[in-house]
GROMACS .gro file of C-alpha atoms in nm:
model
  360
    1MET     CA    1   7.203  13.565  10.878
    2ALA     CA    2   7.274  13.212  10.994
    3LEU     CA    3   7.647  13.131  10.956
    4ALA     CA    4   7.601  12.839  10.726
    5SER     CA    5   7.490  13.083  10.459
    6ASN     CA    6   7.764  13.330  10.543
    7SER     CA    7   7.993  13.378  10.220
    8GLU     CA    8   8.293  13.432  10.407
    9TRP     CA    9   8.261  13.137  10.650
   10LEU     CA   10   8.168  12.911  10.346
   11GLU     CA   11   8.455  13.052  10.130
   12SER     CA   12   8.701  12.976  10.398
   13PHE     CA   13   8.594  12.612  10.415
   14TYR     CA   14   8.592  12.581  10.039
   15GLN     CA   15   8.946  12.726  10.015
   16ALA     CA   16   9.057  12.472  10.276
   17ALA     CA   17   8.904  12.190  10.084
   18SER     CA   18   9.056  12.321   9.749
   19LYS     CA   19   9.394  12.345   9.904
   20GLN     CA   20   9.381  11.980  10.030
   21ALA     CA   21   9.244  11.870   9.690
   22LYS     CA   22   9.532  12.055   9.509
   23GLN     CA   23   9.784  11.895   9.733
   24GLN     CA   24   9.650  11.559   9.651
   25ASN     CA   25   9.611  11.636   9.290
   26LEU     CA   26   9.250  11.544   9.309
   27PRO     CA   27   9.049  11.585   8.959
   28GLY     CA   28   8.753  11.752   9.116
   29PHE     CA   29   8.470  11.798   9.348
   30ALA     CA   30   8.141  11.990   9.403
   31LEU     CA   31   8.025  12.129   9.749
   32VAL     CA   32   7.659  12.209   9.820
   33VAL     CA   33   7.540  12.390  10.136
   34VAL     CA   34   7.156  12.468  10.181
   35ASP     CA   35   7.042  12.679  10.473
   36LYS     CA   36   6.676  12.732  10.538
   37ALA     CA   37   6.772  13.074  10.674
   38GLY     CA   38   6.978  13.187  10.377
   39PRO     CA   39   7.055  13.130  10.004
   40THR     CA   40   7.197  12.791   9.871
   41GLN     CA   41   7.551  12.789   9.789
   42ILE     CA   42   7.746  12.570   9.552
   43LYS     CA   43   8.117  12.561   9.517
   44THR     CA   44   8.305  12.367   9.263
   45TYR     CA   45   8.673  12.266   9.203
   46GLY     CA   46   8.873  12.103   8.910
   47ARG     CA   47   8.773  11.966   8.583
   48ALA     CA   48   8.506  11.730   8.477
   49HIS     CA   49   8.598  11.532   8.168
   50LYS     CA   50   8.843  11.497   7.878
   51THR     CA   51   8.704  11.794   7.719
   52GLY     CA   52   8.866  11.993   8.010
   53HIS     CA   53   8.558  12.186   8.105
   54LYS     CA   54   8.540  12.300   8.460
   55ILE     CA   55   8.314  12.138   8.703
   56ASP     CA   56   8.012  12.349   8.773
   57GLU     CA   57   7.669  12.310   8.933
   58ASN     CA   58   7.525  12.105   8.635
   59THR     CA   59   7.822  11.851   8.608
   60VAL     CA   60   7.688  11.508   8.671
   61PHE     CA   61   7.836  11.261   8.922
   62ARG     CA   62   7.762  10.919   9.012
   63LEU     CA   63   7.609  10.904   9.357
   64ALA     CA   64   7.680  10.523   9.434
   65SER     CA   65   7.501  10.423   9.769
   66VAL     CA   66   7.358  10.763   9.821
   67SER     CA   67   7.103  10.636   9.569
   68LYS     CA   68   6.958  10.456   9.874
   69THR     CA   69   6.825  10.787   9.996
   70PHE     CA   70   6.644  10.841   9.675
   71THR     CA   71   6.511  10.479   9.682
   72ALA     CA   72   6.376  10.542  10.034
   73GLY     CA   73   6.217  10.869   9.923
   74LEU     CA   74   6.055  10.674   9.626
   75ILE     CA   75   5.904  10.397   9.867
   76ALA     CA   76   5.793  10.673  10.102
   77ARG     CA   77   5.605  10.827   9.815
   78GLN     CA   78   5.456  10.505   9.708
   79ASP     CA   79   5.346  10.415  10.054
   80ALA     CA   80   5.162  10.736  10.082
   81ALA     CA   81   5.003  10.662   9.747
   82ARG     CA   82   4.921  10.307   9.877
   83SER     CA   83   5.096  10.157   9.570
   84LEU     CA   84   5.352   9.992   9.801
   85ASP     CA   85   5.348   9.939  10.168
   86TRP     CA   86   5.643   9.948  10.411
   87GLN     CA   87   5.504   9.640  10.574
   88THR     CA   88   5.473   9.451  10.260
   89PRO     CA   89   5.651   9.102  10.274
   90LEU     CA   90   5.941   9.074  10.018
   91VAL     CA   91   5.795   8.738   9.918
   92SER     CA   92   5.491   8.940   9.813
   93LEU     CA   93   5.674   9.132   9.568
   94LEU     CA   94   5.877   8.836   9.425
   95PRO     CA   95   5.688   8.512   9.500
   96ASP     CA   96   5.942   8.306   9.295
   97TYR     CA   97   6.225   8.385   9.535
   98LYS     CA   98   6.200   8.242   9.879
   99PHE     CA   99   6.409   8.469  10.085
  100ASP     CA  100   6.241   8.422  10.415
  101LYS     CA  101   6.413   8.173  10.662
  102TYR     CA  102   6.184   8.275  10.946
  103GLN     CA  103   5.826   8.208  10.859
  104LYS     CA  104   5.696   8.387  11.131
  105SER     CA  105   5.919   8.688  11.082
  106PRO     CA  106   5.926   8.757  10.707
  107ILE     CA  107   6.149   9.014  10.535
  108LEU     CA  108   5.949   9.326  10.494
  109LEU     CA  109   6.012   9.615  10.258
  110ARG     CA  110   6.106   9.828  10.546
  111HIS     CA  111   6.364   9.577  10.657
  112LEU     CA  112   6.534   9.597  10.295
  113ILE     CA  113   6.537   9.969  10.275
  114GLY     CA  114   6.630   9.988  10.651
  115GLN     CA  115   6.926   9.746  10.612
  116SER     CA  116   6.798   9.497  10.870
  117THR     CA  117   6.707   9.200  10.648
  118GLY     CA  118   6.922   8.968  10.864
  119TYR     CA  119   7.144   8.863  10.559
  120THR     CA  120   7.539   8.871  10.596
  121PRO     CA  121   7.638   9.241  10.548
  122ASN     CA  122   7.743   9.304  10.190
  123ALA     CA  123   7.639   8.958  10.081
  124TYR     CA  124   7.749   8.872   9.726
  125ASP     CA  125   7.874   9.219   9.643
  126ASN     CA  126   8.160   9.016   9.461
  127LEU     CA  127   7.896   8.874   9.236
  128ILE     CA  128   7.780   9.222   9.131
  129GLU     CA  129   8.139   9.318   9.058
  130ALA     CA  130   8.191   8.990   8.866
  131ASN     CA  131   7.889   9.108   8.652
  132TYR     CA  132   7.659   8.805   8.754
  133SER     CA  133   7.309   8.862   8.624
  134LEU     CA  134   7.036   9.005   8.851
  135ASP     CA  135   6.859   8.666   8.852
  136ARG     CA  136   7.162   8.469   8.927
  137VAL     CA  137   7.257   8.700   9.228
  138LEU     CA  138   6.911   8.681   9.366
  139LYS     CA  139   6.905   8.296   9.344
  140HIS     CA  140   7.228   8.296   9.541
  141LEU     CA  141   7.080   8.508   9.797
  142VAL     CA  142   6.797   8.253   9.845
  143LYS     CA  143   7.040   8.001   9.944
  144LEU     CA  144   7.207   8.209  10.221
  145GLU     CA  145   7.136   8.148  10.578
  146PRO     CA  146   7.061   8.471  10.779
  147ILE     CA  147   7.257   8.587  11.078
  148CYS     CA  148   6.964   8.719  11.278
  149LYS     CA  149   6.588   8.765  11.232
  150PRO     CA  150   6.463   9.049  11.008
  151GLY     CA  151   6.470   9.378  11.206
  152TYR     CA  152   6.685   9.254  11.489
  153CYS     CA  153   7.035   9.360  11.351
  154TYR     CA  154   7.198   9.587  11.096
  155THR     CA  155   7.315   9.395  10.794
  156TYR     CA  156   7.402   9.644  10.514
  157GLN     CA  157   7.313   9.514  10.161
  158ASN     CA  158   7.342   9.601   9.784
  159THR     CA  159   7.253   9.283   9.619
  160LEU     CA  160   6.914   9.238   9.786
  161PHE     CA  161   6.809   9.572   9.638
  162GLY     CA  162   6.805   9.386   9.319
  163ALA     CA  163   6.469   9.250   9.456
  164LEU     CA  164   6.315   9.589   9.405
  165GLU     CA  165   6.470   9.627   9.062
  166LYS     CA  166   6.319   9.297   8.972
  167TYR     CA  167   5.984   9.369   9.116
  168TYR     CA  168   5.947   9.694   8.901
  169LEU     CA  169   6.053   9.509   8.589
  170ASN     CA  170   5.794   9.235   8.659
  171LYS     CA  171   5.523   9.514   8.670
  172GLY     CA  172   5.619   9.641   8.327
  173THR     CA  173   5.801   9.942   8.441
  174SER     CA  174   6.136   9.997   8.598
  175TYR     CA  175   6.303  10.159   8.889
  176ALA     CA  176   6.434  10.440   8.658
  177GLU     CA  177   6.091  10.510   8.537
  178GLN     CA  178   5.942  10.512   8.895
  179LEU     CA  179   6.211  10.723   9.048
  180THR     CA  180   6.171  10.969   8.756
  181SER     CA  181   5.793  10.998   8.783
  182HIS     CA  182   5.770  11.005   9.148
  183LEU     CA  183   6.076  11.225   9.252
  184ILE     CA  184   6.300  11.351   8.979
  185LYS     CA  185   6.033  11.539   8.774
  186PRO     CA  186   5.809  11.650   9.072
  187LEU     CA  187   6.120  11.809   9.242
  188LYS     CA  188   6.221  11.950   8.906
  189MET     CA  189   6.569  11.818   8.921
  190PRO     CA  190   6.753  11.946   8.626
  191ASN     CA  191   7.022  11.695   8.568
  192ALA     CA  192   6.935  11.377   8.775
  193SER     CA  193   6.913  11.046   8.608
  194ILE     CA  194   6.944  10.662   8.645
  195GLY     CA  195   7.195  10.430   8.488
  196LYS     CA  196   7.535  10.429   8.295
  197GLN     CA  197   7.392  10.536   7.961
  198ALA     CA  198   7.213  10.833   8.125
  199LEU     CA  199   7.532  10.936   8.289
  200ILE     CA  200   7.746  10.937   7.961
  201ASP     CA  201   7.468  11.104   7.769
  202SER     CA  202   7.473  11.404   8.012
  203PRO     CA  203   7.583  11.730   7.858
  204GLU     CA  204   7.861  11.729   8.111
  205TRP     CA  205   7.974  11.466   8.347
  206ALA     CA  206   8.261  11.392   8.580
  207GLN     CA  207   8.482  11.129   8.444
  208PRO     CA  208   8.594  10.874   8.724
  209HIS     CA  209   8.945  10.861   8.849
  210VAL     CA  210   9.134  10.591   9.057
  211ALA     CA  211   9.452  10.645   9.249
  212ILE     CA  212   9.782  10.520   9.111
  213ASP     CA  213   9.986  10.641   9.403
  214ARG     CA  214   9.920  10.907   9.674
  215LYS     CA  215   9.913  11.208   9.433
  216LYS     CA  216   9.850  11.048   9.087
  217TRP     CA  217   9.510  10.981   8.952
  218ALA     CA  218   9.412  10.787   8.621
  219LYS     CA  219   9.096  10.823   8.448
  220VAL     CA  220   8.896  10.476   8.398
  221ARG     CA  221   8.587  10.374   8.231
  222VAL     CA  222   8.235  10.376   8.393
  223LYS     CA  223   8.160  10.027   8.510
  224ASP     CA  224   7.827   9.864   8.454
  225ASP     CA  225   7.825   9.649   8.769
  226TYR     CA  226   7.636   9.846   9.044
  227TYR     CA  227   7.407  10.017   8.784
  228ARG     CA  228   7.255   9.688   8.726
  229PHE     CA  229   7.126   9.715   9.097
  230SER     CA  230   7.012  10.074   9.055
  231PRO     CA  231   6.793  10.103   9.376
  232ALA     CA  232   7.126  10.051   9.567
  233ALA     CA  233   7.374  10.255   9.361
  234GLY     CA  234   7.226  10.378   9.023
  235VAL     CA  235   7.140  10.734   9.058
  236ASN     CA  236   7.350  11.020   8.891
  237ALA     CA  237   7.314  11.377   9.011
  238SER     CA  238   7.482  11.725   8.990
  239ALA     CA  239   7.534  11.976   9.261
  240SER     CA  240   7.217  12.148   9.171
  241ASP     CA  241   7.017  11.829   9.189
  242MET     CA  242   7.160  11.774   9.535
  243ALA     CA  243   7.065  12.111   9.655
  244ILE     CA  244   6.702  12.043   9.567
  245TRP     CA  245   6.719  11.696   9.727
  246LEU     CA  246   6.848  11.847  10.051
  247GLU     CA  247   6.575  12.117  10.032
  248ALA     CA  248   6.303  11.833  10.024
  249MET     CA  249   6.467  11.663  10.314
  250LEU     CA  250   6.455  11.975  10.517
  251GLY     CA  251   6.087  12.007  10.455
  252MET     CA  252   6.109  12.269  10.175
  253HIS     CA  253   5.911  12.065   9.921
  254PRO     CA  254   5.623  11.935  10.118
  255ALA     CA  255   5.408  11.848   9.827
  256VAL     CA  256   5.665  11.585   9.714
  257ILE     CA  257   5.836  11.483  10.052
  258SER     CA  258   5.616  11.558  10.352
  259GLU     CA  259   5.720  11.616  10.710
  260LYS     CA  260   5.560  11.283  10.813
  261MET     CA  261   5.770  11.103  10.537
  262ILE     CA  262   6.112  11.271  10.655
  263LYS     CA  263   6.033  11.161  11.025
  264GLU     CA  264   5.960  10.813  10.907
  265LEU     CA  265   6.278  10.787  10.694
  266THR     CA  266   6.512  10.909  10.968
  267GLN     CA  267   6.367  10.730  11.273
  268PRO     CA  268   6.654  10.542  11.438
  269ARG     CA  269   6.582  10.177  11.386
  270VAL     CA  270   6.883   9.946  11.424
  271LYS     CA  271   7.217  10.037  11.589
  272THR     CA  272   7.533  10.076  11.367
  273VAL     CA  273   7.807  10.036  11.626
  274ASN     CA  274   8.085  10.028  11.368
  275GLU     CA  275   8.003  10.383  11.263
  276LEU     CA  276   8.099  10.509  11.610
  277ARG     CA  277   8.461  10.436  11.490
  278ARG     CA  278   8.416  10.615  11.162
  279ARG     CA  279   8.747  10.788  11.069
  280GLY     CA  280   8.731  11.161  11.104
  281TRP     CA  281   8.383  11.140  11.277
  282ARG     CA  282   8.465  10.930  11.575
  283GLN     CA  283   8.578  11.207  11.822
  284SER     CA  284   8.229  11.368  11.799
  285MET     CA  285   7.995  11.052  11.752
  286ARG     CA  286   7.777  10.968  12.057
  287SER     CA  287   7.546  10.734  11.886
  288ALA     CA  288   7.482  10.579  11.538
  289HIS     CA  289   7.158  10.400  11.389
  290TYR     CA  290   7.023  10.326  11.054
  291GLY     CA  291   6.679  10.445  10.960
  292LEU     CA  292   6.519  10.403  10.608
  293GLY     CA  293   6.770  10.480  10.360
  294TRP     CA  294   6.954  10.721  10.606
  295ARG     CA  295   7.221  10.687  10.884
  296VAL     CA  296   7.111  10.869  11.200
  297TYR     CA  297   7.403  11.013  11.402
  298ASN     CA  298   7.418  11.187  11.727
  299PHE     CA  299   7.701  11.418  11.651
  300ASN     CA  300   7.807  11.644  11.909
  301GLY     CA  301   7.463  11.642  12.037
  302VAL     CA  302   7.296  11.737  11.705
  303THR     CA  303   7.106  11.463  11.501
  304ILE     CA  304   7.264  11.453  11.153
  305ASN     CA  305   7.097  11.222  10.890
  306TYR     CA  306   7.376  11.104  10.653
  307HIS     CA  307   7.465  10.863  10.382
  308GLY     CA  308   7.783  10.824  10.183
  309GLY     CA  309   7.853  10.636   9.855
  310TRP     CA  310   8.157  10.479   9.688
  311VAL     CA  311   8.202  10.315   9.345
  312GLN     CA  312   8.509  10.293   9.138
  313GLY     CA  313   8.616  10.642   9.058
  314TYR     CA  314   8.346  10.833   9.265
  315ARG     CA  315   8.273  10.924   9.616
  316ALA     CA  316   7.964  11.107   9.752
  317ASP     CA  317   7.842  11.244  10.070
  318VAL     CA  318   7.487  11.385  10.171
  319ALA     CA  319   7.377  11.483  10.518
  320PHE     CA  320   7.123  11.723  10.676
  321ALA     CA  321   7.045  11.847  11.034
  322PRO     CA  322   6.670  11.927  11.080
  323SER     CA  323   6.736  12.112  11.398
  324LEU     CA  324   6.981  12.349  11.227
  325GLY     CA  325   6.792  12.379  10.906
  326VAL     CA  326   7.113  12.301  10.715
  327GLY     CA  327   7.197  12.037  10.440
  328TYR     CA  328   7.527  11.948  10.298
  329ALA     CA  329   7.665  11.738  10.005
  330MET     CA  330   7.995  11.666   9.860
  331LEU     CA  331   8.057  11.498   9.513
  332MET     CA  332   8.398  11.373   9.389
  333ASN     CA  333   8.512  11.216   9.089
  334ALA     CA  334   8.795  11.028   9.261
  335GLU     CA  335   8.820  10.793   9.548
  336SER     CA  336   8.967  10.994   9.802
  337ASN     CA  337   8.931  10.976  10.191
  338LEU     CA  338   8.941  11.348  10.190
  339ILE     CA  339   8.559  11.347  10.179
  340ASN     CA  340   8.549  11.168  10.537
  341HIS     CA  341   8.725  11.456  10.693
  342MET     CA  342   8.579  11.739  10.495
  343THR     CA  343   8.217  11.629  10.571
  344ALA     CA  344   8.295  11.571  10.949
  345ASP     CA  345   8.474  11.904  10.970
  346PHE     CA  346   8.186  12.086  10.808
  347TRP     CA  347   7.942  11.956  11.054
  348ARG     CA  348   8.180  12.012  11.353
  349GLU     CA  349   8.236  12.376  11.259
  350GLN     CA  350   7.868  12.425  11.155
  351ILE     CA  351   7.741  12.312  11.495
  352LYS     CA  352   7.980  12.525  11.678
  353GLN     CA  353   7.888  12.819  11.468
  354LYS     CA  354   7.511  12.780  11.520
  355ARG     CA  355   7.547  12.755  11.869
  356LEU     CA  356   7.746  13.071  11.905
  357LEU     CA  357   7.492  13.248  11.701
  358ALA     CA  358   7.213  13.121  11.930
  359LYS     CA  359   7.397  13.279  12.225
  360ARG     CA  360   7.413  13.624  12.076
   0.00000   0.00000   0.00000
């Protein structure tokens, strides 16, 4: 049996996470480990909501920027169905917005999903947080001068994903409808949804918490801001949903996410040099790139496809290693940096254990 699905090994990892969470007085988290060689395992800690119910596999969390992995999967599906194309210029989707500054090098859909549009990183996130309207933020982006040609450098964005939101609305549909019909329903995800109202309408959801001091947390209201740019940060999911998503990215649901799509999404495209200095990860990082909706790391000689998310009151990590046949997710209803160390520690130990197993 592969060590990632060994109950004793995972229980030890879970107990370590729970011990640290207790020391920090964290409200709660959920861990997911998918192994193609063994059963999926879900571990939970803490309580979800003012009702006092314990977090379980169906408790819904905000995914924040982990939503971008779902958006990439949606575009891959639509590209395969020829309703959209990775090579489509952004101006073709929204003719009224003149994003292109290099006429011979237009911004393509793959540049948007691949975080290589050339716009200043995190351009106008402050306007999202100030609750500017979608149209108003996009108009500000039109005025912005790029720092490089599309496809030439890594320039992480949230606001520009509003272009995709606007495109679907102009087509008489929505990102939520498209993601639901193309991914959530075909994969039979039991609790996944899009938007603030969908989160709070869930039978059980994890209420967000922010730090007051090192060991004290306060419940806060769910904010609207990034939900209005849902292709960037609008998806909600439970541990059981994330297990299915990891299965799909490990090639276990080929009728929905094909092997060709997975390879396309995880092909390294632009270097992300700052990721080499990532806290908790840096001692094991050999290279770092961004693909299409996924970060692509060489971590102790193993390719790990990863994305993290962070909005007020929530943190989320998702990652999978195709060569190991293993996927991992951690969802938290608190803004704790514990997640950085837990995810890196998981992969460090997982790689070690798999290599030991291979020598036997």
